[in-house]
Short mmCIF file of N, CA, C and O in Angstrom, two decimals:
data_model
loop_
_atom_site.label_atom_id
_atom_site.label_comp_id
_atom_site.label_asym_id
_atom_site.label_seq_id
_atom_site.Cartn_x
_atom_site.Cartn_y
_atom_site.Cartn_z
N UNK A 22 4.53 -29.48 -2.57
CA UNK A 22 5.08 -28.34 -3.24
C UNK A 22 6.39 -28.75 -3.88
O UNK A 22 7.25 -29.30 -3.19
N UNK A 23 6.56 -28.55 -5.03
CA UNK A 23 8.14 -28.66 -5.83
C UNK A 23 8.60 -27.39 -6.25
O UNK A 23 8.04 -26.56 -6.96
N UNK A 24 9.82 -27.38 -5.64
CA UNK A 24 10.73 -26.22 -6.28
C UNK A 24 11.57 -26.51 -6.74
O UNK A 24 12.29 -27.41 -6.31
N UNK A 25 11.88 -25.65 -8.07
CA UNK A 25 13.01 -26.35 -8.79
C UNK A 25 13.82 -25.04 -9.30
O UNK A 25 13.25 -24.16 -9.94
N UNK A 26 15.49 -24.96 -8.88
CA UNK A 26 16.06 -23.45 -8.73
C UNK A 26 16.26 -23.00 -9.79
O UNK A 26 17.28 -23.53 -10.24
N UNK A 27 15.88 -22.33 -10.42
CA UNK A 27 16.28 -21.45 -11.97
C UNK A 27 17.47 -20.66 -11.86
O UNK A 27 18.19 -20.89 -12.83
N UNK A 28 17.99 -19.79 -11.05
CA UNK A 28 19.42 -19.04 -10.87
C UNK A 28 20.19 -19.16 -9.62
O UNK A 28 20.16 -20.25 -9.05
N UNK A 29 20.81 -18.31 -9.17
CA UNK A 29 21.67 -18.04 -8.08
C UNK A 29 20.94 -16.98 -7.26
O UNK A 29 21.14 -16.99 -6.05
N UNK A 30 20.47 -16.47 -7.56
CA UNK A 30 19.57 -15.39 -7.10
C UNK A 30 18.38 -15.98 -5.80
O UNK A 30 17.79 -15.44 -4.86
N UNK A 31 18.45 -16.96 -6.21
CA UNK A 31 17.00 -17.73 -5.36
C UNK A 31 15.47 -17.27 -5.89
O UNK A 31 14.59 -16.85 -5.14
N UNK A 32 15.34 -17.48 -7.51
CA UNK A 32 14.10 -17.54 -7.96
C UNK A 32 13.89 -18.90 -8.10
O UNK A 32 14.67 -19.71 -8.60
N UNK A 33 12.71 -19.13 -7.60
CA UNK A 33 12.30 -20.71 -7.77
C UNK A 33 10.64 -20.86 -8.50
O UNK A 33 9.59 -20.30 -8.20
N UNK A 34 10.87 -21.55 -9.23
CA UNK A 34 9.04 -22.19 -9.91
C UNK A 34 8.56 -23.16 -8.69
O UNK A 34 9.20 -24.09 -8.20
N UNK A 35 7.35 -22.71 -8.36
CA UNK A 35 6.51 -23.64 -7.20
C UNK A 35 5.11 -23.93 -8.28
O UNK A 35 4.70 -23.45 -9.34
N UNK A 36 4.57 -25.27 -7.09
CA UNK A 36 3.01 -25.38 -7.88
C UNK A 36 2.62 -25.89 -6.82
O UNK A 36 3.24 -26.90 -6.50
N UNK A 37 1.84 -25.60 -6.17
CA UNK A 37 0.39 -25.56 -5.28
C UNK A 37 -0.58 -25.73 -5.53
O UNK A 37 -1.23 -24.92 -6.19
N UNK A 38 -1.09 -26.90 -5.09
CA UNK A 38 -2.76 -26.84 -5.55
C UNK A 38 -3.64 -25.61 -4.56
O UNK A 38 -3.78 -25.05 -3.47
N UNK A 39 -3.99 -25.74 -5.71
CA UNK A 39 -5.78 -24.93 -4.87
C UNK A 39 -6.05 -24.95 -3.54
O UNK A 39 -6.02 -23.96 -2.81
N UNK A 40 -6.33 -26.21 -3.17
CA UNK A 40 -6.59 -26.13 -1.38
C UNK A 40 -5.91 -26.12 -0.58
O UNK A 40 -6.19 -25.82 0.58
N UNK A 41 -4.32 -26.63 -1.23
CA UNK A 41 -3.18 -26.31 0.36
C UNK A 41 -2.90 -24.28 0.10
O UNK A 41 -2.66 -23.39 0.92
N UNK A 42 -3.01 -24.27 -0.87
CA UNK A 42 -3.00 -22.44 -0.72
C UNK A 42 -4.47 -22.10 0.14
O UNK A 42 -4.62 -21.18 0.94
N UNK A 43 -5.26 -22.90 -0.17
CA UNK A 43 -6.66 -21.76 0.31
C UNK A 43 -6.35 -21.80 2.33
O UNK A 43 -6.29 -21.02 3.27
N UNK A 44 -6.26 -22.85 2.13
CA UNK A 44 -5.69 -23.33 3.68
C UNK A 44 -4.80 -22.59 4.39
O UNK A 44 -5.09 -21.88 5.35
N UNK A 45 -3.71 -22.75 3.93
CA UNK A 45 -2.66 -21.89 4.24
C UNK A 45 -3.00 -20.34 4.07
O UNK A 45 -2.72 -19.64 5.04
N UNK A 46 -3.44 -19.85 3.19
CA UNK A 46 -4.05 -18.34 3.44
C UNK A 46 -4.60 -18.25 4.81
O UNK A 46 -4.20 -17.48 5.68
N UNK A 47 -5.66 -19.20 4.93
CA UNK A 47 -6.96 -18.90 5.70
C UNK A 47 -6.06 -19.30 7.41
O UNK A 47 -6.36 -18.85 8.52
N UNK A 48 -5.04 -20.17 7.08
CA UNK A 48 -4.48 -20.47 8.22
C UNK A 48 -3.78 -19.08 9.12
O UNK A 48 -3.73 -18.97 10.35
N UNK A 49 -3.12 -17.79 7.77
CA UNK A 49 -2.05 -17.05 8.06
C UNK A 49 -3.29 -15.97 8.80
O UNK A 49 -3.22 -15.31 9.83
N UNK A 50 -4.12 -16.08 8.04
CA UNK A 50 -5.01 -14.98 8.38
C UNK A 50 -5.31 -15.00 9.32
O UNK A 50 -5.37 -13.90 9.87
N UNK A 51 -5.70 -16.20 10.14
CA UNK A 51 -6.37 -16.26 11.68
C UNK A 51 -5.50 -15.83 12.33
O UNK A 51 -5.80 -15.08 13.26
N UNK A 52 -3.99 -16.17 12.05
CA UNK A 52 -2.64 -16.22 12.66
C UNK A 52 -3.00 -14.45 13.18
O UNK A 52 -3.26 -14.15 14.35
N UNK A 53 -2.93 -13.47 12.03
CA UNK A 53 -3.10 -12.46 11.68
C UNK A 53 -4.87 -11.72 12.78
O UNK A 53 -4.84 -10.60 13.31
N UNK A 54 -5.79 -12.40 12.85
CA UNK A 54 -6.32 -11.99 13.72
C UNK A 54 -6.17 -12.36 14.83
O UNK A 54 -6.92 -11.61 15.44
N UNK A 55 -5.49 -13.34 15.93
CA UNK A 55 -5.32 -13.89 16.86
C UNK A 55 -4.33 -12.51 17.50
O UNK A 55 -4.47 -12.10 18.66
N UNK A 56 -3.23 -11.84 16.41
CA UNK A 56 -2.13 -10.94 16.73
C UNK A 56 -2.99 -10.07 17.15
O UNK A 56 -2.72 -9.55 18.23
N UNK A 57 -4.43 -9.59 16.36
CA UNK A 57 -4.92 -8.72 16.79
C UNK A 57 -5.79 -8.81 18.18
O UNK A 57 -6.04 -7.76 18.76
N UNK A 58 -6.11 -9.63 18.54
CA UNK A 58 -6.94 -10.03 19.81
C UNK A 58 -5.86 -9.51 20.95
O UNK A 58 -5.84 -8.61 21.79
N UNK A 59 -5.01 -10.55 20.52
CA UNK A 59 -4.06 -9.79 22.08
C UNK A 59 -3.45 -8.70 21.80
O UNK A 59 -3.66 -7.89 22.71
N UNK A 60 -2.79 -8.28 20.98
CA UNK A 60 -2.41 -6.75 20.57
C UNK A 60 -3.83 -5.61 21.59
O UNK A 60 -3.54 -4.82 22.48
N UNK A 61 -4.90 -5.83 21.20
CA UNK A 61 -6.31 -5.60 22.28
C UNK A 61 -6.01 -5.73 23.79
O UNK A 61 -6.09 -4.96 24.75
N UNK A 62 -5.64 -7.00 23.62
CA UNK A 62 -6.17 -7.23 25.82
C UNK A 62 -4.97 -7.08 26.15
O UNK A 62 -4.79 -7.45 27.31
N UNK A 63 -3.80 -6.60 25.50
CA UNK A 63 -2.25 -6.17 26.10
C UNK A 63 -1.88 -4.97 26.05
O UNK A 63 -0.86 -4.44 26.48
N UNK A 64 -2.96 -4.46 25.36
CA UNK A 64 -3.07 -2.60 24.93
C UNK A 64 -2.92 -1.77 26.62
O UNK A 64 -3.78 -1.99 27.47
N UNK A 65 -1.81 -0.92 26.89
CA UNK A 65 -2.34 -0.13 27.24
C UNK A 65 -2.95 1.87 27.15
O UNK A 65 -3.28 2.75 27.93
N UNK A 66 -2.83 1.74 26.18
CA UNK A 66 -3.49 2.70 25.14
C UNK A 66 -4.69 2.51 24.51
O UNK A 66 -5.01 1.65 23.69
N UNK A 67 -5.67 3.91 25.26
CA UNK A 67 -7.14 3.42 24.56
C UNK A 67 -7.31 3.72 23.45
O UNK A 67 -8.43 3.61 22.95
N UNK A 68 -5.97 4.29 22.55
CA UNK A 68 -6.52 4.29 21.25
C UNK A 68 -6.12 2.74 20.70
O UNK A 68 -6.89 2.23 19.89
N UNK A 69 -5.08 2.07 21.08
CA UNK A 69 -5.29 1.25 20.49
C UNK A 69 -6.88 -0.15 20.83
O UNK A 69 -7.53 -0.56 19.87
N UNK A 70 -7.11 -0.53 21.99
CA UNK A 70 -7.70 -0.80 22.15
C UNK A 70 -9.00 -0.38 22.44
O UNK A 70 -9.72 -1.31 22.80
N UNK A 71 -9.59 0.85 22.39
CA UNK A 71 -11.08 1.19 22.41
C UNK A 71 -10.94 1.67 20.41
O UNK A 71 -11.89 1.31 19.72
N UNK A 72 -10.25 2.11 19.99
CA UNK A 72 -10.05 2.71 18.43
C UNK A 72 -9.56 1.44 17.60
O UNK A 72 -9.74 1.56 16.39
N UNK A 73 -9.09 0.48 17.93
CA UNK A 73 -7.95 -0.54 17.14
C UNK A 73 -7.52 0.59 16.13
O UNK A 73 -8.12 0.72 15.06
N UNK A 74 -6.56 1.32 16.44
CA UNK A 74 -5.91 1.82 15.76
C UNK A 74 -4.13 1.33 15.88
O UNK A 74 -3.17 2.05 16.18
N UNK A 75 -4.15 0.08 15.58
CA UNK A 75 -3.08 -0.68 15.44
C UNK A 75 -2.65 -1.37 13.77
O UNK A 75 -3.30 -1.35 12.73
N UNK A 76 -1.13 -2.00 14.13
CA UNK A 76 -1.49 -2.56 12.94
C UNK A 76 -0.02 -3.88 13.45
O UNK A 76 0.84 -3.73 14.31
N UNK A 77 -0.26 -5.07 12.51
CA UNK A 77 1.03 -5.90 12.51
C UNK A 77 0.36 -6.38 11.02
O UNK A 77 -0.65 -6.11 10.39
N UNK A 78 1.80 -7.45 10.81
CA UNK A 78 1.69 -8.02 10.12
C UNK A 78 2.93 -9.77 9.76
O UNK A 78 4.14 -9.81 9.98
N UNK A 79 2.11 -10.87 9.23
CA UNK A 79 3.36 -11.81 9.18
C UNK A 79 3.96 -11.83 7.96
O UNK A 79 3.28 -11.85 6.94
N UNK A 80 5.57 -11.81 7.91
CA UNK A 80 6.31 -11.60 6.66
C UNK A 80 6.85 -13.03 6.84
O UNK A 80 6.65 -13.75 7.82
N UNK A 81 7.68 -13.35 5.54
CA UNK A 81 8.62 -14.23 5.24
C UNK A 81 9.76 -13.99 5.37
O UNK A 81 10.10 -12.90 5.83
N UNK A 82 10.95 -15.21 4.90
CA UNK A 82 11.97 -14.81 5.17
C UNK A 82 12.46 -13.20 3.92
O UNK A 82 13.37 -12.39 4.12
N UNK A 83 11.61 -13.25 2.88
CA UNK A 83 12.23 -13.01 1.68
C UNK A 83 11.56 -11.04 2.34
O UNK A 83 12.08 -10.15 1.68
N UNK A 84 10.95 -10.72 3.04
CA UNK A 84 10.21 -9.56 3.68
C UNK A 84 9.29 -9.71 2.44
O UNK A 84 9.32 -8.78 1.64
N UNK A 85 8.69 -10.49 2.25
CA UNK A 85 7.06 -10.61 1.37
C UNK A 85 5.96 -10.89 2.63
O UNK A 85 6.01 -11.71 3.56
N UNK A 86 5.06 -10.00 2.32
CA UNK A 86 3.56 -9.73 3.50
C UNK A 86 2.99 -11.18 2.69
O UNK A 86 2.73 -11.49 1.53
N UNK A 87 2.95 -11.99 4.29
CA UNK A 87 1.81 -12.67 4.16
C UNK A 87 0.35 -12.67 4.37
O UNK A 87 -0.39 -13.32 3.63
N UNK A 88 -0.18 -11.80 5.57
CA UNK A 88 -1.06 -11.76 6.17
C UNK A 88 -0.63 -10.43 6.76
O UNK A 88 0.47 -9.94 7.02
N UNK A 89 -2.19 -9.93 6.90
CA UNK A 89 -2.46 -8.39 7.79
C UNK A 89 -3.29 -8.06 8.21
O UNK A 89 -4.22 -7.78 7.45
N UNK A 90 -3.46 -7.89 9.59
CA UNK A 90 -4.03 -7.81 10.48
C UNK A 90 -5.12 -6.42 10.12
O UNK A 90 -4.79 -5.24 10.03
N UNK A 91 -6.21 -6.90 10.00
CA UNK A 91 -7.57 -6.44 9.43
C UNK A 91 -8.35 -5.86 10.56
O UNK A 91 -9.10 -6.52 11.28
N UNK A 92 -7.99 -3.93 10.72
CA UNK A 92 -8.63 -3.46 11.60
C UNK A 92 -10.17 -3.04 11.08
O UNK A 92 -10.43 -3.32 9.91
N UNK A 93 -11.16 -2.40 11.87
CA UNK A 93 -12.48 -1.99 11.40
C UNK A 93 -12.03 -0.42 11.43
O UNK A 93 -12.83 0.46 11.10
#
């Protein structure tokens, strides 16, 4: 990945190929269902765990959503 700083602000141009993004998605996402597994077997509320009526999610430093935890 190259970043190269355009202002003071902290906007930066990145370039990523294709598969370290697909990766890294697919990586955040599991991240993102794993939260939900135990969020489940640590529940003690049956709505959250008989309903998954929960929710999380992983942010960055910048509070940009990376991943979210995908209830049914």
């Amino acid at each position: 990945m190259v970043t190269t700083p355009e202002s003071d602000r902290e906007s930066v141009t990145q370039r990523v190929d294709p598969v370290t993004a697909s990766i890294i998605r697919h990586g955040l996402d599991a991240a993102a269902d794993q939260m939900l597994v135990t969020l489940k077997r640590t529940a003690f509320s049956p709505i959250i765990y008989d309903v998954l009526d929960g929710g999380g999610a992983l942010y960055d430093r910048h509070l940009r959503m990376l991943s979210q935890i995908q209830t049914l």
